[in-house]
Amino acid sequence: MGQRRCKPRRARGFLVGFVVAVLLWNVASAQLRYSLLEEVNEGTVVGNIAKDLGLDKKSLKDRKYRIVSSGVDPLFHVNQNDGMLYVSRKVDREEVCVQSSTCIINLKTVLENPLEVHYVEVEILDINDHSPIFPEKHNTLEISENVLPGARFQLNASRDQDSGYFSVQQYKLSQNDHFRLEVKEKRDDGKIPILVVQKSLDRENTGTHSLILTALDGGKPPKSGSMNILVHVLDINDNAPVFSIDDYSVTLNENAPEGTVVIQVNATDLDDGSNGDIIYSFSKSTNKNILNLFDISPLTGELTVKGLIDYEDKDGYEIEIQASDKGIVPLTTEKSVNIKIVDKNDNAPEIEITSFSSSIPEDSRPATTVALISINDLDSGLNGKVICTVNEDLPFILSPSLKDNMFSLLTKSLLDREKQSQYELTITAKDAGQPPLSSEKTISVEVSDVNDNSPEFSQSPYTYYVTENNDPGASVFSVKASDRDENENARISYHIVRDGSEENKLASFLNINSETGNILALKSFDFETLKTFQFQVVATDSGSPSLSSNVTVNVYILDQNDNAPVILYPVSSNGSAEGVEEIPRNVNAGHLVTKVRAYDADIGYNGWLLFSLQEVTDHSLFGLDRYTGQIRTLRSFTETDEAEHRLVILVKDNGNVSLSATATVTVKVVEPKEAFAASDVKSASKDDEDNNVTFYLMITLGSVSVLFLISIIVLIAMQCSKSTDYTSKYLQETNYDGTLCHSIQYRSGDKRYMLVGPRMSIGSTIVPRSHANTLVLPGRRRTSEEVRHIQTKFFSAFFPQGFIFKLMRIAQSSIFV
């Protein structure tokens, strides 16, 4: 049997080493044995099993060489690559082998194919890693002074977790004259120290002996542990305790923290030991309430605070304290301690609202009482004197009453609910103690509404634009008013002012929702007859008394393309848009055959007219200007051209949905002589009609002259009274004679208008039934166009509309012919 050992070594303050011990090899049993020091690190090599057993390292892995272990956390493991036995975790001998002199761990290793079992023993060697420890650090012995020398007192033995030579080997007692040490051997308990009295004790000379007992193990150097031994020499109890002061009186602040020392009583006893040791306690007749508030130290006699000391409960206490010695028959003495409690500012003022109005009207006068406030402080003197305040930035003030700590909360100024409807008042009560204590209480005061605000419209005036041909009964616009008051004072109803005046006559065709302010039109508006109007809406709240306000609503009618173009020329005697034109055959290219004239009662793009040829017998002969309506020849006539040509002209506006009209012009081509003859016959046929027209023209020219003279006089008067800040001009192109829209600006009263309509050719007149379109513009001075508008108004007043239209039509036809 062979054996191998490795020497331990120390690294970084602790033993890190391993010992390769004696390797025992027995061929018959195939068993190995190793030795290993405890506390080696994980991964330490225990031994080379493969080499010691003579196994082939290459076959270890194939034969699954392993340690058979039932433990969850094994101490060792075998590396199948090199056959070495390693430490899996730190080994503590005291943990593995408790109280065992020899610590051996048996391992069972197995190889498969073929099966081989090898047993390995690992002995864990002890190191001196534990010191002797006594069960207690201090031991107190009481020995009467009349004990005889040779008396023996067994002491507690020291224990060492190490075993063998590293366990406790000897005891030592500190140097003294009265005691010595003996050691007794026991099989199970080891060495037991015994204290022996070797000299008589004298309490009067030495009442207490202090000794030190030291235990040593067998290590090199040895480790040790010690215990202090205090020996009290007991006396015979023949003296009662005596207090050092006859009268104990003390003051104590209330709310003193728990553990505060109130007073320390002191009593002495001439005896010694237990006969002279004093124990302090409360008298058996002490009240239970005192026991809850105070405590006394049995040893020191310190009277301390145990509970809450409240001056408001009781301002003083008398406590009976007794001192007793520890004799076999104890002796007792009693003494009274008087404690006076000093008041402290420990109670904050308490705020109580005795009478409170949570809501006051906003029209309340200053100095209106809102609440009565009572302040209570349980402290006395200055500690109970209270000063009460309220937020300075709010319209409230506190007024003290004749009775202490009573206050009235009053309004300081006028209130306005619309600026602030609720106030959060913080009432602060502060006493005069040092340090002062204070408390706060917050109350909410609501300001109730008074109907002091009239309704206010969101706009003034309102301006709305309504497209003509609106659906009767539909909502066209709305007004909205608000009231800064609340509830009924802010509930608004609307109505339209209907005073029957001429300016307000259109209000009868409007209806308003009294709750929402939505305005309905009971009729359909026509831009050609009505351009603008205004009315007034009144908003009234439901307060008592109610308040109201009104607003002016200006309505402007917007044009729609609802009028088709009207053909002015050609117009036959039966009213149809047909005409016949005769031209000589020898005319050149570009000859003006005729001009189709038309107008549209709408404005803007809705009244912008365009002309186009729908039908023509020969496209190479005639051309039509799409803007002016002029028909001209494109080339000279030839002998092969037909003598009569029919042209159909389409006139349409530029609205989103275009409206149109057609005119038919028949062009007859005659020889030059026939053309002149036809002209004479035509002139003769119209002589009779011209004679009738002459009379009407004379009347018309006379009336126009008179009206023109009146207009000049009015214009001169206006120019003299007002500065000419603005001028009006026709928006007309110099080289254009067509039917595009044009506008004329003029003033009537305090309003400015813009007349928008189709352009007429130079020399033509405005037909009365054209319903000239007018928009209201910002204020400007009257111009010549305004005068023309006034002339038309006067002219319409003197002559019937049908008559004027007929007269103008006859005059226009004469001019065109």
Coordinates of C-alpha atoms in Angstrom, one line a residue, residues 166 170 238 284 288 310 479 535:
F166 CA -6.4 21.5 18.1
Q170 CA -5.4 23.9 29.1
D238 CA -28.0 44.2 59.3
K284 CA -47.6 49.1 46.6
K288 CA -52.4 52.7 38.5
D310 CA -50.6 66.4 29.8
V479 CA -77.7 85.6 -34.1
F535 CA -83.7 94.8 -39.3

